[in-house]
Coordinates of N, CA, C and O in Angstrom, one line a residue:
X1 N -10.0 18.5 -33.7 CA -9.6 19.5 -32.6 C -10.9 19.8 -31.9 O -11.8 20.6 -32.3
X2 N -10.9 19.3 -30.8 CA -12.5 19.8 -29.6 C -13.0 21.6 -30.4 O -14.1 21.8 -31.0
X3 N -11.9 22.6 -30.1 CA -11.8 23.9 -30.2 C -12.8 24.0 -31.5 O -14.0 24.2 -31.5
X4 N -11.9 23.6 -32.5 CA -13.1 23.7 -33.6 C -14.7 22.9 -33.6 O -15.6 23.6 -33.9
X5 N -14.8 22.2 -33.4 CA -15.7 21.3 -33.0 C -16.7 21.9 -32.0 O -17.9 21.6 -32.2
X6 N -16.3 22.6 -30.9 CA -17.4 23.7 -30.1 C -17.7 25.3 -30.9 O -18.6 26.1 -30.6
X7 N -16.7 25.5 -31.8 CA -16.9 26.7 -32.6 C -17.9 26.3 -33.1 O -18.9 27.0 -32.9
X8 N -18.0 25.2 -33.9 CA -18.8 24.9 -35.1 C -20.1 24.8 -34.4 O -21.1 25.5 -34.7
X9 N -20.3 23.7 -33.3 CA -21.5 24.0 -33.1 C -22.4 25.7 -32.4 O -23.4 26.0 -32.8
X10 N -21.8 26.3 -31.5 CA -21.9 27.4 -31.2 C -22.6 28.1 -32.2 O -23.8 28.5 -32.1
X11 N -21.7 28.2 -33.6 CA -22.1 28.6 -34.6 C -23.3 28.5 -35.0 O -24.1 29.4 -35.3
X12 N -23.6 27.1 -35.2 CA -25.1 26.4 -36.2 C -26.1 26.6 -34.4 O -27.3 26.6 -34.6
X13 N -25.8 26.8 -33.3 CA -27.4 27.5 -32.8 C -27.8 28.8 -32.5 O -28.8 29.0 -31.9
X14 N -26.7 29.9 -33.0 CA -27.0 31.0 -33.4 C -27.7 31.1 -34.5 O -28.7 31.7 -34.6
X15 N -27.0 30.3 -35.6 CA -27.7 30.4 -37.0 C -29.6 29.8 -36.6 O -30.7 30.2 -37.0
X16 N -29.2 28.9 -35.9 CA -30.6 28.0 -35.4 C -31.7 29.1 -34.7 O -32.9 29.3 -35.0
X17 N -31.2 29.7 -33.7 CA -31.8 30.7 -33.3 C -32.8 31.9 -33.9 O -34.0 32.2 -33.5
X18 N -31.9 32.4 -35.1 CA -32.1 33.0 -35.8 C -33.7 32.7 -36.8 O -34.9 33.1 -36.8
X19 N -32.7 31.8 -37.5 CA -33.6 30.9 -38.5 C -34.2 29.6 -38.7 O -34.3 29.1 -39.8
X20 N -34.3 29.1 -37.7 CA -34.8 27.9 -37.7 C -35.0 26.9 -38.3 O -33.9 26.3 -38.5
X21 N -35.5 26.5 -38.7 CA -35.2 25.1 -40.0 C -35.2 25.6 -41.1 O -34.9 25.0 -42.1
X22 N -35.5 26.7 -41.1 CA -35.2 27.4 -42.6 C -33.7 27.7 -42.9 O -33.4 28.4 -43.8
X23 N -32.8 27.1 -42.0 CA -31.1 27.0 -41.9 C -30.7 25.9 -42.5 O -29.9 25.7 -43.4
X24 N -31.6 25.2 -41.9 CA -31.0 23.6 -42.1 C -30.4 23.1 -44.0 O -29.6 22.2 -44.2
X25 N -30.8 23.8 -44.7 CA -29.8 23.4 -46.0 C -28.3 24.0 -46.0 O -27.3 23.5 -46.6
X26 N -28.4 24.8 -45.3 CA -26.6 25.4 -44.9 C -25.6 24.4 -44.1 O -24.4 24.5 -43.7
X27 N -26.8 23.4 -44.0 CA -25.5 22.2 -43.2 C -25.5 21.1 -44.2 O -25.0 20.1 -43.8
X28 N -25.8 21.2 -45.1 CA -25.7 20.5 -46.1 C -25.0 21.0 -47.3 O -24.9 22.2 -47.8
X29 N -24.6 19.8 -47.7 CA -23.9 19.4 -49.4 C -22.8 20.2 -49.3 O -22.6 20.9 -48.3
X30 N -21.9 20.1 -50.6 CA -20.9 20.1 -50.3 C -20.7 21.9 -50.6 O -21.5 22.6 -51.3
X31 N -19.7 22.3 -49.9 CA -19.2 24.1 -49.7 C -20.0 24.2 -48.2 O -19.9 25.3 -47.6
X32 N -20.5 23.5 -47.7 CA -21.0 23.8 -46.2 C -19.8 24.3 -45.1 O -18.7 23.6 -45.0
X33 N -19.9 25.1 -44.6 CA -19.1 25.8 -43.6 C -19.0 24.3 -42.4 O -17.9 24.0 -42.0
X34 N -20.3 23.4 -42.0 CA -20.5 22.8 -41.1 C -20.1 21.3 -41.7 O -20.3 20.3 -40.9
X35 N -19.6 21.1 -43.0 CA -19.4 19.7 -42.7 C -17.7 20.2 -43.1 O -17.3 20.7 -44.2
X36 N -17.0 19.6 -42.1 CA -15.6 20.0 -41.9 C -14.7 18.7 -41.4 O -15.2 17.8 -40.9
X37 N -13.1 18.7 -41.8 CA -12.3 18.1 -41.3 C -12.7 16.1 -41.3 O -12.0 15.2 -40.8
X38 N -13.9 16.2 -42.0 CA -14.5 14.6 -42.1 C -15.3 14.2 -41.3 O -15.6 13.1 -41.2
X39 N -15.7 15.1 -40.7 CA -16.9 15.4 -39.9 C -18.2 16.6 -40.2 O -18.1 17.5 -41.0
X40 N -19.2 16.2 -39.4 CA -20.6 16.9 -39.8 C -21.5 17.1 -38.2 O -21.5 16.5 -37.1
X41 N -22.1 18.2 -38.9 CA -23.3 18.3 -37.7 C -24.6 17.9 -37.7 O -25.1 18.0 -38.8
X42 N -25.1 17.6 -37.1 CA -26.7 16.7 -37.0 C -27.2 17.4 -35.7 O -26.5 17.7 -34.8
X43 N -28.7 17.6 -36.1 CA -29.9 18.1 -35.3 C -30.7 17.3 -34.8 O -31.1 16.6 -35.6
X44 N -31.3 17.1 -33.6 CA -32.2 16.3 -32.9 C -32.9 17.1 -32.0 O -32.6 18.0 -31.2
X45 N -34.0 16.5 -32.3 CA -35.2 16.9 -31.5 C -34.8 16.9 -29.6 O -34.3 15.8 -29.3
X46 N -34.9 17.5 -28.8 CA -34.6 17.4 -27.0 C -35.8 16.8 -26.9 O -35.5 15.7 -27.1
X47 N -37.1 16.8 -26.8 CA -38.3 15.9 -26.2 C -37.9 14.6 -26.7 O -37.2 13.8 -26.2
X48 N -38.6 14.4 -28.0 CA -38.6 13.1 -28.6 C -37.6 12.3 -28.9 O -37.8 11.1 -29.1
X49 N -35.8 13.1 -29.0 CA -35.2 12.5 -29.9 C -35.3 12.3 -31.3 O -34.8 11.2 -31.7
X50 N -35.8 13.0 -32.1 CA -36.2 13.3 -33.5 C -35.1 13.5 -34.2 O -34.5 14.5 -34.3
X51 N -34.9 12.6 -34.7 CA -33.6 13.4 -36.0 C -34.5 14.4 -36.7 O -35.5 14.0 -37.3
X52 N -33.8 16.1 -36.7 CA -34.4 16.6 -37.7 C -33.4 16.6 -38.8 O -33.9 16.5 -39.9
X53 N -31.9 16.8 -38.7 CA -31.4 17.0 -39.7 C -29.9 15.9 -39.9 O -29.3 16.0 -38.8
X54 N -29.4 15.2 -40.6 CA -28.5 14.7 -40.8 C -27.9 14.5 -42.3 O -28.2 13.7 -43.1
X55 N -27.0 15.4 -42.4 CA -26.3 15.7 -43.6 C -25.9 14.5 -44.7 O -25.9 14.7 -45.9
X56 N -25.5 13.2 -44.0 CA -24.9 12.2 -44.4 C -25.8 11.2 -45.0 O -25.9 10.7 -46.1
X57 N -26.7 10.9 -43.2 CA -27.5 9.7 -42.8 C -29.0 10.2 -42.9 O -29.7 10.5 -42.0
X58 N -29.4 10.2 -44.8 CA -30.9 11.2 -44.7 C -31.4 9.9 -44.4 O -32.5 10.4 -43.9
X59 N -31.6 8.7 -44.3 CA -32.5 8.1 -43.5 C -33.2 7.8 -42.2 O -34.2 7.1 -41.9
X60 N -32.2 8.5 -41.3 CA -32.4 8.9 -39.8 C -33.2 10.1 -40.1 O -33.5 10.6 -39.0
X61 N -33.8 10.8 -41.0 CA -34.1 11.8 -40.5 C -35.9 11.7 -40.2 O -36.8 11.4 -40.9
X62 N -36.0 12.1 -39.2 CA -37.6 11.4 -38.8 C -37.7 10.6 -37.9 O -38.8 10.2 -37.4
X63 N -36.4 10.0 -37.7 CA -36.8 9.0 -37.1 C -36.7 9.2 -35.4 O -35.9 10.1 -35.1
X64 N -37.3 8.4 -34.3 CA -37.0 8.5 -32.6 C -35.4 7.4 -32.8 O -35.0 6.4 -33.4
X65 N -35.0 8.6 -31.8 CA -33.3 7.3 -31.5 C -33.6 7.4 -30.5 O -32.7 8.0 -29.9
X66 N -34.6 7.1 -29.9 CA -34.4 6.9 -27.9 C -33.6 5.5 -27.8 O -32.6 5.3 -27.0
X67 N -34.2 4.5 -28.7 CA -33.7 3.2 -28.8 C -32.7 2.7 -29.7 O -32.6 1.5 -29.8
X68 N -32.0 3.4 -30.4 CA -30.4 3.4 -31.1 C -29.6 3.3 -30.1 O -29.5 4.2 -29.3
X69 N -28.7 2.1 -30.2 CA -27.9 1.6 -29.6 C -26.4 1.2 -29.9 O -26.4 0.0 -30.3
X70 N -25.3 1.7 -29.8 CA -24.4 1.3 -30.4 C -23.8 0.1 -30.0 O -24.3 -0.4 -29.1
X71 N -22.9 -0.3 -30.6 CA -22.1 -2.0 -30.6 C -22.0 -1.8 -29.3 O -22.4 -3.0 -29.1
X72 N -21.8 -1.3 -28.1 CA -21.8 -2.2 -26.8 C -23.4 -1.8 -26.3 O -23.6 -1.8 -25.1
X73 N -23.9 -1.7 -26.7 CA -25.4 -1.3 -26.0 C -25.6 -0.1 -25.2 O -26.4 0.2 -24.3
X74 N -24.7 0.6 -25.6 CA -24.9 2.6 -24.9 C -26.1 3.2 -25.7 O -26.3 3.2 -26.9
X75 N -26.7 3.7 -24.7 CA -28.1 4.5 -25.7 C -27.5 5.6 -25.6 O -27.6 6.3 -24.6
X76 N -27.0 5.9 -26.6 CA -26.3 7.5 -26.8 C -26.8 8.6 -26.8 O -26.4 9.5 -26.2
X77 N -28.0 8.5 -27.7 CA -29.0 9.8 -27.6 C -29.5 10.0 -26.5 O -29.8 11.2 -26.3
X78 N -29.9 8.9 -25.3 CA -31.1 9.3 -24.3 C -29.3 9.6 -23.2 O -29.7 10.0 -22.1
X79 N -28.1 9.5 -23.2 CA -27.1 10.2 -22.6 C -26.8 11.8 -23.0 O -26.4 12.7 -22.3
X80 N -27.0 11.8 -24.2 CA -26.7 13.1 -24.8 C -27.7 14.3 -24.2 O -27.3 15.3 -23.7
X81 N -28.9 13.8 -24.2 CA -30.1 14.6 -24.1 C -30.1 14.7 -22.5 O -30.1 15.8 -21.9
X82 N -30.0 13.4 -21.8 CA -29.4 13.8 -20.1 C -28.8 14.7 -20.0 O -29.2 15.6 -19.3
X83 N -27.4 14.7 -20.7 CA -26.4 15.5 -20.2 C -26.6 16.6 -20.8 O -25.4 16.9 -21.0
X84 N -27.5 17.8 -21.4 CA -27.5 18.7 -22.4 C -28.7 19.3 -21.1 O -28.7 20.4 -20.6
X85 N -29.6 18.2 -20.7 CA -30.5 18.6 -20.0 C -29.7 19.4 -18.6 O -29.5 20.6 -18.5
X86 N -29.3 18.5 -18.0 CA -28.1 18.9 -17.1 C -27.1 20.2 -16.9 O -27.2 21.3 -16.3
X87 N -26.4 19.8 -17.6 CA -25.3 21.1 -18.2 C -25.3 22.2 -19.2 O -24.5 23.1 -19.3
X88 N -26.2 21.8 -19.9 CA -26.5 22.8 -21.2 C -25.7 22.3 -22.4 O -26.3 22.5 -23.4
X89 N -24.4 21.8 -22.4 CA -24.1 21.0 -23.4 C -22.5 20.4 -22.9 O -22.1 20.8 -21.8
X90 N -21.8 19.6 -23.6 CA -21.1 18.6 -22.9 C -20.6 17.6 -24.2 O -21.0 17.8 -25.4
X91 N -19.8 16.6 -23.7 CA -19.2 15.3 -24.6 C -19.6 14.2 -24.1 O -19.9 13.9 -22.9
X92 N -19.8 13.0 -25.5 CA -20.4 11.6 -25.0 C -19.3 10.9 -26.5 O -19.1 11.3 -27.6
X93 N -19.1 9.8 -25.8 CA -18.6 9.3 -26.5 C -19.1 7.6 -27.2 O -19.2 7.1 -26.1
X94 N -19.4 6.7 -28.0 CA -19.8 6.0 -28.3 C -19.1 5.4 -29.6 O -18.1 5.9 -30.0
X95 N -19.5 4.4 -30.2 CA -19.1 4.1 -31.7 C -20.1 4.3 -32.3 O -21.3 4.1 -32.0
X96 N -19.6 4.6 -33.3 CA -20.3 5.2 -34.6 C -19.6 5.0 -36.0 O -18.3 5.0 -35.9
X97 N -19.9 4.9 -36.7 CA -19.0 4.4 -38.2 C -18.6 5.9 -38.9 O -19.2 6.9 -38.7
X98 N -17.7 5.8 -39.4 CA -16.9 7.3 -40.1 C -17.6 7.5 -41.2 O -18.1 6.4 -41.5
X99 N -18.0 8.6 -42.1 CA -18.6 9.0 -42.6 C -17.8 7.6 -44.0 O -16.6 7.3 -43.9
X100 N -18.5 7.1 -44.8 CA -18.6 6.6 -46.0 C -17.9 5.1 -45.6 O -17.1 4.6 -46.3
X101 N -18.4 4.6 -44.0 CA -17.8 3.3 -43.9 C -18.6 2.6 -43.1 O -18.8 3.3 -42.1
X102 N -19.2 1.3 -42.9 CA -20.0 0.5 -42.4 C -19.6 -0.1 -40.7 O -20.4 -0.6 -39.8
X103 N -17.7 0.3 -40.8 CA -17.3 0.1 -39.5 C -17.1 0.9 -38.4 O -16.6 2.0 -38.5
X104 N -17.4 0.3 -37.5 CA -18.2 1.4 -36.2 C -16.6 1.5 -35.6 O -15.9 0.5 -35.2
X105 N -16.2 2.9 -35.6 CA -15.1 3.6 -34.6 C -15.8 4.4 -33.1 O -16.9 4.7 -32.7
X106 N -14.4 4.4 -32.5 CA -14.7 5.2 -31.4 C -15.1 6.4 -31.5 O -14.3 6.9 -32.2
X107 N -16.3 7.3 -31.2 CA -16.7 8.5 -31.5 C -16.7 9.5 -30.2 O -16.7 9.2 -29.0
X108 N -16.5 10.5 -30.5 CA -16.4 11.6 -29.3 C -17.0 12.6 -29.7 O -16.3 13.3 -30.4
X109 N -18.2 13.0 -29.5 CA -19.3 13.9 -29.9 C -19.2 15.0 -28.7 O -18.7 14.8 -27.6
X110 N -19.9 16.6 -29.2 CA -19.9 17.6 -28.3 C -21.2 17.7 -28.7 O -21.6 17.8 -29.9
X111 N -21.9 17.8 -27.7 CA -23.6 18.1 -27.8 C -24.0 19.7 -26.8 O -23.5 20.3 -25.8
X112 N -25.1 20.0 -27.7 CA -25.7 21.2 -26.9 C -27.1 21.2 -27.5 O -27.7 20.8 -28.5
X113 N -27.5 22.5 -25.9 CA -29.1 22.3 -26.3 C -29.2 23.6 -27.2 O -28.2 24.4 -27.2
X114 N -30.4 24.0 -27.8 CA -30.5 25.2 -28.5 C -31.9 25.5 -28.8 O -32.6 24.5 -29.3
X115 N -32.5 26.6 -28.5 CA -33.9 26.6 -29.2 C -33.8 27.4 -30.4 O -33.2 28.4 -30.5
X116 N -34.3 26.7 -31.3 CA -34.6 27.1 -32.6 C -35.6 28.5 -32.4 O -36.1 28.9 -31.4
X117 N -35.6 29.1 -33.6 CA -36.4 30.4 -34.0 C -37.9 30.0 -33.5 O -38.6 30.9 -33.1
X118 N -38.2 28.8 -33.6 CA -39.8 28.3 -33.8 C -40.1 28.1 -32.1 O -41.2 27.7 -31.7
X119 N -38.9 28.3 -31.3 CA -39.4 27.4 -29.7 C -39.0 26.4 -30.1 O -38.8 26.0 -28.9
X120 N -38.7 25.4 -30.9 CA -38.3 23.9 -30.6 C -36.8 23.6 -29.6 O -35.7 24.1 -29.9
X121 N -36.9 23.1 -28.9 CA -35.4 23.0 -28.1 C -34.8 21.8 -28.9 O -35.4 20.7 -29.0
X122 N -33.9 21.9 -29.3 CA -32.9 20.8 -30.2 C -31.5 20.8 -29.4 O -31.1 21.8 -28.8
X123 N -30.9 19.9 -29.6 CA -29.4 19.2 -29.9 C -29.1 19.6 -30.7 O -29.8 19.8 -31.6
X124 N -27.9 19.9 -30.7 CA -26.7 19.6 -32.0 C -25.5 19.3 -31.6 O -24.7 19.8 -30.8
X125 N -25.4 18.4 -32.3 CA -23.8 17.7 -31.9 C -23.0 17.3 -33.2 O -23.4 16.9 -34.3
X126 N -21.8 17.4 -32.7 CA -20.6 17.3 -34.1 C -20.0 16.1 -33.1 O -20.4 15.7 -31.9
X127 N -19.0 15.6 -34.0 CA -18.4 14.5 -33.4 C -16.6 14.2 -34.1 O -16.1 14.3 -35.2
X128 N -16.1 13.7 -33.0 CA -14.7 13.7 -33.8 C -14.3 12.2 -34.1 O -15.3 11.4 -34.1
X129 N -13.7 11.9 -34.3 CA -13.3 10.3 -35.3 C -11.7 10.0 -34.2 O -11.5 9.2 -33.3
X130 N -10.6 11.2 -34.9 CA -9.6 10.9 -34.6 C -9.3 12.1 -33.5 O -9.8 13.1 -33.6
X131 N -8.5 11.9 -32.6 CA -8.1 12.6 -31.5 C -7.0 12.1 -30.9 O -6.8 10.9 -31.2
X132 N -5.9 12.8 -30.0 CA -5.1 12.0 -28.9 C -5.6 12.1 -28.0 O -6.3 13.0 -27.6
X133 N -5.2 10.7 -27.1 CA -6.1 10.8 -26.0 C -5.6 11.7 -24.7 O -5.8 11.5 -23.5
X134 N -5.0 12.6 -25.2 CA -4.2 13.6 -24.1 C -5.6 14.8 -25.0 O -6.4 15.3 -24.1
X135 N -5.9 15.0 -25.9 CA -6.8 16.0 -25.7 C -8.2 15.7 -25.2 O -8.9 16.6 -24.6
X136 N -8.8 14.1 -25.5 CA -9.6 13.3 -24.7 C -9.6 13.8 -23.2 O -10.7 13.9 -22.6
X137 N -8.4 13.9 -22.5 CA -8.1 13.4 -21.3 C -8.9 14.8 -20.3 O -9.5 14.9 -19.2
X138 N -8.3 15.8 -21.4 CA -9.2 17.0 -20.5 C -10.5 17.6 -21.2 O -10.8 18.7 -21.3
X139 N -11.2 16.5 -21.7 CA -12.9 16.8 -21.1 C -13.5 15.7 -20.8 O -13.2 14.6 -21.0
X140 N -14.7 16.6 -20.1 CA -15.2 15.7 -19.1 C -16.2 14.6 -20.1 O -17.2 15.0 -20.6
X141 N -15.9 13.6 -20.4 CA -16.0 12.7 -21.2 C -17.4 11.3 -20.7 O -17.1 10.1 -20.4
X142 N -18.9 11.9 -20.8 CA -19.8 11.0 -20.8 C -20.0 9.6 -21.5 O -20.9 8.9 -21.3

């Protein structure tokens, strides 16, 4: 459901606001408010593209995704971070694999920008798996 999915993030950059990476275990493991419905939220750096936090995928974390590219060659992160620059936050869609599976599905992510407690300007984006495409149809879909 989009609705939940902009709650949740809303949510994690008030918390971000607040407390800044000293939050970031609250999006983690399991009883987390933020990993929901078979989905999760992940934090990225706005300059560099930095994963700072990823619930699932701790080996992204640290790492630059300017140059992560999914199966059709969309650089998703350097669209996300456009369009967050732009609008302040927004939807991009790409493939990405479902949580505990190697095969890449259609993804529909809601991204926003947020400054943490510290000044850092970050991302956060949640992402949906399954959807109709009648609820697809009314957002504006990068």
């Amino acid at each position: 459901d989009p609705a939940i999915i902009t709650k949740k993030v809303d949510e994690a950059c008030v918390l971000l606001e607040k407390e800044g990476t000293a939050a970031f275990p609250q999006f983690q493991g399991k009883g987390s408010p933020f990993l929901f419905e078979g989905t999760y939220i992940w934090i990225h750096t706005l300059a560099e593209s930095r994963m700072l936090m990823h619930p699932i995928k701790y080996k992204m974390v640290g790492r630059e995704l300017v140059g992560l590219r999914d199966k059709h060659g969309k650089a998703f992160f350097v669209t996300m971070n456009d369009l967050v620059r732009e609008r302040g936050a927004g939807w991009v869609e790409y493939q990405w694999p479902i949580p505990g599976s190697d095969e890449f599905t259609r993804k529909i992510s809601y991204v926003k920008k947020c400054t943490m407690a510290d000044g850092v300007e970050v991302v956060i984006g949640c992402g949906l798996y399954s959807y109709s495409d009648e609820d697809v149809a009314k957002l504006d879909v990068q």
